[in-house]
Amino acid sequence: MSSYDAVPATPDHIALEHRVLALWEAESTFDQLRTQNAGGAPYSFIDGPITANNPMGVHHAWGRSLKDLMQRHRAMRGHELRYQNGFDCQGLWVEVEVEKSLGLNSKQEIEEYGLDRFARACRDRVAEYSAIQARQSQRLGQWMDWDRSYYTMTDPNIAYIWHFLKVCHEREMLYRGNRPMVWCPRCGTSLSQHELIDSYQDRTHPTLHVRFPFVDAPEEAVVVWTTTPWTLPANVAAAVDPTAEYSGVRTSQGIDWVMSTRVEDLFGEGADVARTALGSELVGKAYVGPFDDLAAQDEVAHRVVAWDMVSDNEGTGVVHIAPGCGAEDFELGKREQIPTLVPVDEAGHFTEEYGWLSGMATADAAEPITAHLAKTGVLVRSGTIDHRFPVCWRCGTDLIFRVVEEWFIAADKVRQPMIDAAATVNWVPEQYGKRMEDWLRNMGDWCISRKRYWGLPLPFYRAPSGEITVIGSVEELRERAVDPIDDLQELHRPWIDDIRIRTDSGEIAERVTEVGDCWLDAGIVPFSTLGWGRDTYTPEGYAEGAGVGLTRADLPDHAYWEKWFPADWISEMREQIRLWFYSQLFMSVVLVGKAPYKSVLGYEKLHDETGRAMHKSWGNAIWFDDAVEEMGADVMRWLYALQTPSQNMNFGYGPANEVRRRLLTLWNSYSFLIRYAEIDDFTPTWADLDSRPPATTALDTWIVARVDETIIACDEALDAYWTPTYARAVESLIDDLSAWYIRGSRARFWRSESDADKDAAFRTLWYCIAQICRLIAPAMPFMADEIWQNLVRDRADDAPTSVHLSSWPKANTPDQAALLSMGLAQTAISLGRAARAQGNRKLRQPLREAVIATPDAAARAAVERLSAEIALELNVKNVRFADAVDELLEIEIIPNFRALGPKLGKDIPRVQQLLKDGEYSRSEAGVEVGGYTLTDDEVEFRTRPREGFAVADEGGLAVAVDTELDQELEEEGLARELIHFIQGERKAAGFEIADRITIEIAPNALAERVLARFGDEIASETLCTTLTSLSHVDGNAFESDGCSVVVHVALAT
RNA sequence: GGGCGAUUAGCUCAGUCGGUUAGAGCGCCUCUCUGAUAAGGAGGAGGUCCCUGGUUCGAAUCCAGGAUCGCCCA
């Protein structure tokens, strides 16, 4: 048997991980796993596509670690998995980055650059970053079938969406409508609700108070307040609350009407109120608009209208209404049948009808508009306001509202079915299900069009008559095409725009120019990647169109879809509730009437370690590449696993270091085993992992029970997709192994003679560490396999070559009695230590005895089994159980509330008091109190130490130590001190642990006595072959309690 | 305005089914071990479990109201 590799004192995570990556590569470990699991019960995970647009961040690494963790766990349990990664390829995300890199800054510049070149540049960017992200993910340890990733820009993906849209059209859910949209003037496109995520920023904007004089009484006017001066030229109405009281305030300009509750704020305390009126009395009044001289205003008759949404705590209580520039305004305008003026074009510039304003940008218009209003005498005052205002998530431009024509999918028909489908899903954390339901109840129609370039070409063809034809597949396009289609290289602009079609009524129709919302691209994935509805399975058939050369993903058939749909599990960050979780659910409910996933794990946001959001500009962002090469992937992954998903994560080098230090405990245990395994040439037994190792001590039995218990806890946690419980359970096992098992068993490994006991110790420790390797393998795949290679592979017959091929550990039923015993013994030991500390006796000093007292017979029996271990830990010669508990303790009986609550109910406080007062008697049956007989299960014994003993107690257990020393104990204590000192000398001299030494020693009289009695022990403990006593030695001196020596150590020859 | 969360030690966070002495890590203090050692172990200080009320024999936990913070929608 080959010898074990030496283990460094601390793991070099980075080097270790690169080594393991190379090993996996060389041995095709992942392929072996897939072969091994082929035909296993399917476990369907569907990956949410990552936008292939930038290098991945540490927040992506969080999600990817969780995905990989869960997949590895299921794989170890023998499931067959698909391992398909996904890249999101289209949409504004990509366009904006490409614009930046090409130095383009407007839609006009893109069109001048050429849509074909632009599309190629977008595709190339996706290719570049998908490769980078794949490489980064591999470094993280994520096992995916990287050659077969799906790309949402491929023709099959697009065609599947076409089909979906056609189904929507057939069900009359698809429509085109004028809608006020949130609009980015720079990007020249509207933003969906989805894209307003995190879009509010603190901004300072101008505010204006403006008079709208009445036509029939020009000295009177309503006064409005606005924070968007550029919308005033599109004003068509002023809204008042019909039920509120308004005041006409006398000012230098005449009578200004505002809501009465606003008078004081606006005009001060001494405002001169000429008269008051209900809002309803103002309704219908015609007024002179502020920009009536502009051509756009020619047809507009301004009037006061009633509106129930007028606020009374802001502004003037009279609201300026511009239906072309605001969502609420638009709704009100529709109701009141007043005109909708859209003052600006796609780029946010005033159109020609706006005279001197035309060509001006909205942001630049505030000042001239204010000046103009001042000149015409309607400006009451101007100021500024600091408020939260939505800006474009990509370019930071202030967003505006603009009424535009867009394409929508009506939501009402699917709202309830979606709510029902969502209710079948296991949402983790649970409240995310409520959030989804809330979102669904409130969802508006889905705006699916974008006036951009690089995206899903909407397959809507408009004929001159206005008739709309929706194309549902590439074949249909081919059949209807009136332009040459054979050269169509991919389903993207500009190429697709060249193809016109013939409609059913024989007209020639052109495609609308819009592209689709990128959430259509991602939402179709559970259909497009699984071959829904296809007759044939096409190997590597997915990569048509823009995906050629990027992936070898198959285009499967319907049988395959049946096997893998719906997903057992998906996982993304929480905001995906309104994004991918939503769009997938929408499309799935439309197409097949059910949810596309069974379980969903969501998680919150990743912040820096101080709890602040990470921002490039704040300098607190951590790059993935830096993190992984400094912390190590395992450490990162363990951090992610420990994190409560429903809580924001504080990520950084500080927390990483804490985790790294905790992982040292496992590493130290491993290194301890290797050290002695090497010395003893230990050969493990593979079968031990299933059948358990032999046990000779109570500690052996106990730690094996702890392993069993932990395996079960891990499975429960991972079945519930709750990784922190899993990670904590493993950490707790590692702690127990190190602090109790190894510390309590060390002597068994030091002994030079071999026997069954030593064999059991080795096999048990090996068993524990090997099982821990398997338990941590899903979360820390590198360290788990590194240890496995050295400790298991090629050491035991039949051992798999990788921990990842070793399957999940088998849980036997935990030995509950052993767990209980050890729990009590641990309590007894820590009490004994506390008692020693009270009695001022170092642990090194042997003491005569510890006395344990407990009134609970079962507890006593349980602890008694571990007397030897307790004696060892407490360094006492004897452990005795007090015959009469009151020797040490006063006893208090406490009701077992959990058991007695249902039985005694309101009598509990009375019984509790009687017990406390000692008003009870004990009998065979149990405790007689207040007319009840309480069995031992129904009460709990607690103890308090009697005065005058070095006693510590907790619950029903008390431990005392005898602190008296006689000469023998004193000398033994000194011998221990001496050993301790010599060990230090050994170490100072740089000797190896197994080196034999010689000692020359010059003792005083007391030391001579100690040597006489304990010389052999000292020699044996220090691996000394010859201990020579001399009158003078050149060496180091040691002195303790009158015992003094000079010692010289040397290597034995 | 509606919805979903959070609030526990100096800091970051666990806390299952309601059970009477609320835990961990880090930090701090005092020790200890020295054959796992840039570690390990023990002990200690540190808590109005956000507030008020309710249900209950019993509430960090359940209910109602409120406060503060975060997020989603309007």
Short mmCIF file of C-alpha atoms in Angstrom, two decimals, chain A residues 169-325:
data_model
loop_
_atom_site.label_atom_id
_atom_site.label_comp_id
_atom_site.label_asym_id
_atom_site.label_seq_id
_atom_site.Cartn_x
_atom_site.Cartn_y
_atom_site.Cartn_z
CA HIS A 169 -53.17 35.76 -30.86
CA GLU A 170 -55.55 32.89 -31.46
CA ARG A 171 -56.92 33.30 -27.98
CA GLU A 172 -57.33 37.01 -28.62
CA MET A 173 -54.92 37.95 -25.87
CA LEU A 174 -52.58 39.84 -28.15
CA TYR A 175 -53.27 43.48 -28.87
CA ARG A 176 -51.67 46.73 -29.86
CA GLY A 177 -52.44 49.73 -27.78
CA ASN A 178 -51.60 53.27 -26.95
CA ARG A 179 -50.16 53.30 -23.54
CA PRO A 180 -48.32 55.75 -21.42
CA MET A 181 -45.00 54.07 -21.01
CA VAL A 182 -41.99 54.77 -18.95
CA TRP A 183 -39.57 55.88 -21.57
CA CYS A 184 -35.85 56.41 -21.74
CA PRO A 185 -35.11 59.27 -24.11
CA ARG A 186 -31.51 58.17 -24.58
CA CYS A 187 -32.25 54.53 -25.33
CA GLY A 188 -35.30 55.55 -27.32
CA THR A 189 -37.40 52.76 -25.95
CA SER A 190 -39.98 52.13 -23.33
CA LEU A 191 -39.12 50.17 -20.23
CA SER A 192 -41.29 47.41 -18.91
CA GLN A 193 -42.33 47.26 -15.28
CA HIS A 194 -39.67 44.59 -14.92
CA GLU A 195 -37.00 47.02 -15.92
CA LEU A 196 -37.88 49.54 -13.25
CA ILE A 197 -36.11 47.42 -10.66
CA ASP A 198 -33.93 49.55 -8.44
CA SER A 199 -34.45 52.41 -10.78
CA TYR A 200 -35.26 55.14 -8.28
CA GLN A 201 -32.50 57.57 -7.39
CA ASP A 202 -32.29 60.81 -5.46
CA ARG A 203 -32.66 63.68 -7.86
CA THR A 204 -33.17 67.42 -7.67
CA HIS A 205 -35.78 68.75 -10.05
CA PRO A 206 -37.37 72.13 -10.68
CA THR A 207 -40.85 72.83 -9.32
CA LEU A 208 -43.25 75.40 -10.69
CA HIS A 209 -46.49 76.94 -9.45
CA VAL A 210 -48.45 78.15 -12.45
CA ARG A 211 -51.72 80.04 -12.83
CA PHE A 212 -54.35 78.85 -15.26
CA PRO A 213 -56.65 81.93 -15.61
CA PHE A 214 -60.34 81.32 -16.20
CA VAL A 215 -61.61 82.29 -19.63
CA ASP A 216 -64.66 84.04 -18.26
CA ALA A 217 -62.89 85.81 -15.39
CA PRO A 218 -59.24 86.32 -16.30
CA GLU A 219 -58.30 87.75 -12.92
CA GLU A 220 -59.23 84.43 -11.30
CA ALA A 221 -57.15 81.31 -11.81
CA VAL A 222 -56.52 77.82 -10.54
CA VAL A 223 -52.92 77.32 -9.48
CA VAL A 224 -51.17 74.05 -10.28
CA TRP A 225 -47.87 72.63 -9.10
CA THR A 226 -45.60 70.51 -11.22
CA THR A 227 -42.15 68.95 -11.01
CA THR A 228 -41.98 68.29 -14.76
CA PRO A 229 -42.05 71.64 -16.54
CA TRP A 230 -41.62 69.99 -19.92
CA THR A 231 -45.13 68.53 -19.64
CA LEU A 232 -46.83 71.96 -19.37
CA PRO A 233 -46.91 72.51 -23.13
CA ALA A 234 -48.98 69.33 -23.33
CA ASN A 235 -51.44 70.46 -20.67
CA VAL A 236 -55.09 69.91 -21.53
CA ALA A 237 -56.88 70.00 -18.20
CA ALA A 238 -56.63 70.80 -14.50
CA ALA A 239 -58.06 68.35 -11.98
CA VAL A 240 -59.69 69.12 -8.65
CA ASP A 241 -61.16 66.96 -5.94
CA PRO A 242 -64.89 67.62 -6.28
CA THR A 243 -65.54 66.87 -2.63
CA ALA A 244 -62.84 69.13 -1.21
CA GLU A 245 -63.18 72.78 -0.31
CA TYR A 246 -61.18 75.30 -2.34
CA SER A 247 -60.28 78.85 -1.44
CA GLY A 248 -59.91 81.85 -3.71
CA VAL A 249 -56.97 83.73 -2.25
CA ARG A 250 -56.52 87.40 -3.05
CA THR A 251 -53.02 88.03 -4.41
CA SER A 252 -51.29 90.73 -6.37
CA GLN A 253 -52.29 88.87 -9.53
CA GLY A 254 -55.96 88.43 -8.68
CA ILE A 255 -57.76 85.50 -7.11
CA ASP A 256 -55.78 82.26 -6.91
CA TRP A 257 -57.79 79.11 -6.32
CA VAL A 258 -56.15 76.31 -4.35
CA MET A 259 -57.40 73.63 -2.00
CA SER A 260 -58.29 75.17 1.35
CA THR A 261 -56.05 72.82 3.30
CA ARG A 262 -53.11 74.01 1.21
CA VAL A 263 -53.63 77.75 1.68
CA GLU A 264 -51.45 78.18 4.73
CA ASP A 265 -48.51 76.28 3.22
CA LEU A 266 -48.71 78.23 0.00
CA PHE A 267 -49.66 81.74 1.09
CA GLY A 268 -48.70 81.85 4.75
CA GLU A 269 -50.87 82.45 7.78
CA GLY A 270 -52.30 85.78 6.87
CA ALA A 271 -53.66 84.69 3.49
CA ASP A 272 -56.59 86.81 2.36
CA VAL A 273 -59.30 84.34 1.40
CA ALA A 274 -61.81 86.11 -0.78
CA ARG A 275 -64.23 83.23 -0.94
CA THR A 276 -64.48 79.46 -0.86
CA ALA A 277 -66.13 76.85 -3.05
CA LEU A 278 -66.39 73.10 -3.35
CA GLY A 279 -64.21 71.52 -5.98
CA SER A 280 -67.32 70.45 -7.82
CA GLU A 281 -68.24 74.11 -8.33
CA LEU A 282 -64.96 74.66 -10.18
CA VAL A 283 -65.39 71.65 -12.43
CA GLY A 284 -66.16 72.57 -16.02
CA LYS A 285 -64.55 76.00 -15.88
CA ALA A 286 -62.64 76.81 -19.04
CA TYR A 287 -59.19 78.26 -18.58
CA VAL A 288 -56.40 79.68 -20.66
CA GLY A 289 -53.60 77.20 -21.06
CA PRO A 290 -50.00 78.25 -20.49
CA PHE A 291 -48.92 77.45 -24.06
CA ASP A 292 -51.99 78.17 -26.12
CA ASP A 293 -49.90 79.93 -28.70
CA LEU A 294 -48.28 76.69 -29.80
CA ALA A 295 -49.71 74.89 -32.82
CA ALA A 296 -50.07 71.69 -30.83
CA GLN A 297 -52.60 73.40 -28.59
CA ASP A 298 -54.82 74.63 -31.45
CA GLU A 299 -57.66 72.23 -30.93
CA VAL A 300 -57.51 72.07 -27.15
CA ALA A 301 -60.25 73.51 -24.94
CA HIS A 302 -58.80 73.54 -21.44
CA ARG A 303 -61.14 72.96 -18.56
CA VAL A 304 -61.24 71.96 -14.95
CA VAL A 305 -62.14 68.30 -14.40
CA ALA A 306 -63.04 66.23 -11.37
CA TRP A 307 -60.67 63.55 -10.09
CA ASP A 308 -60.77 61.53 -6.92
CA MET A 309 -57.00 61.02 -6.77
CA VAL A 310 -56.09 64.61 -6.07
CA SER A 311 -53.71 64.72 -3.14
CA ASP A 312 -54.30 67.14 -0.30
CA ASN A 313 -50.86 66.99 1.27
CA GLU A 314 -48.70 68.08 -1.62
CA GLY A 315 -48.93 70.74 -4.30
CA THR A 316 -51.93 73.00 -4.56
CA GLY A 317 -54.79 70.54 -4.68
CA VAL A 318 -55.17 71.36 -8.37
CA VAL A 319 -53.38 68.94 -10.67
CA HIS A 320 -51.97 69.76 -14.07
CA ILE A 321 -53.12 67.07 -16.49
CA ALA A 322 -51.12 66.09 -19.57
CA PRO A 323 -52.46 62.74 -20.75
CA GLY A 324 -49.57 62.25 -23.15
CA CYS A 325 -47.03 62.49 -20.35
#
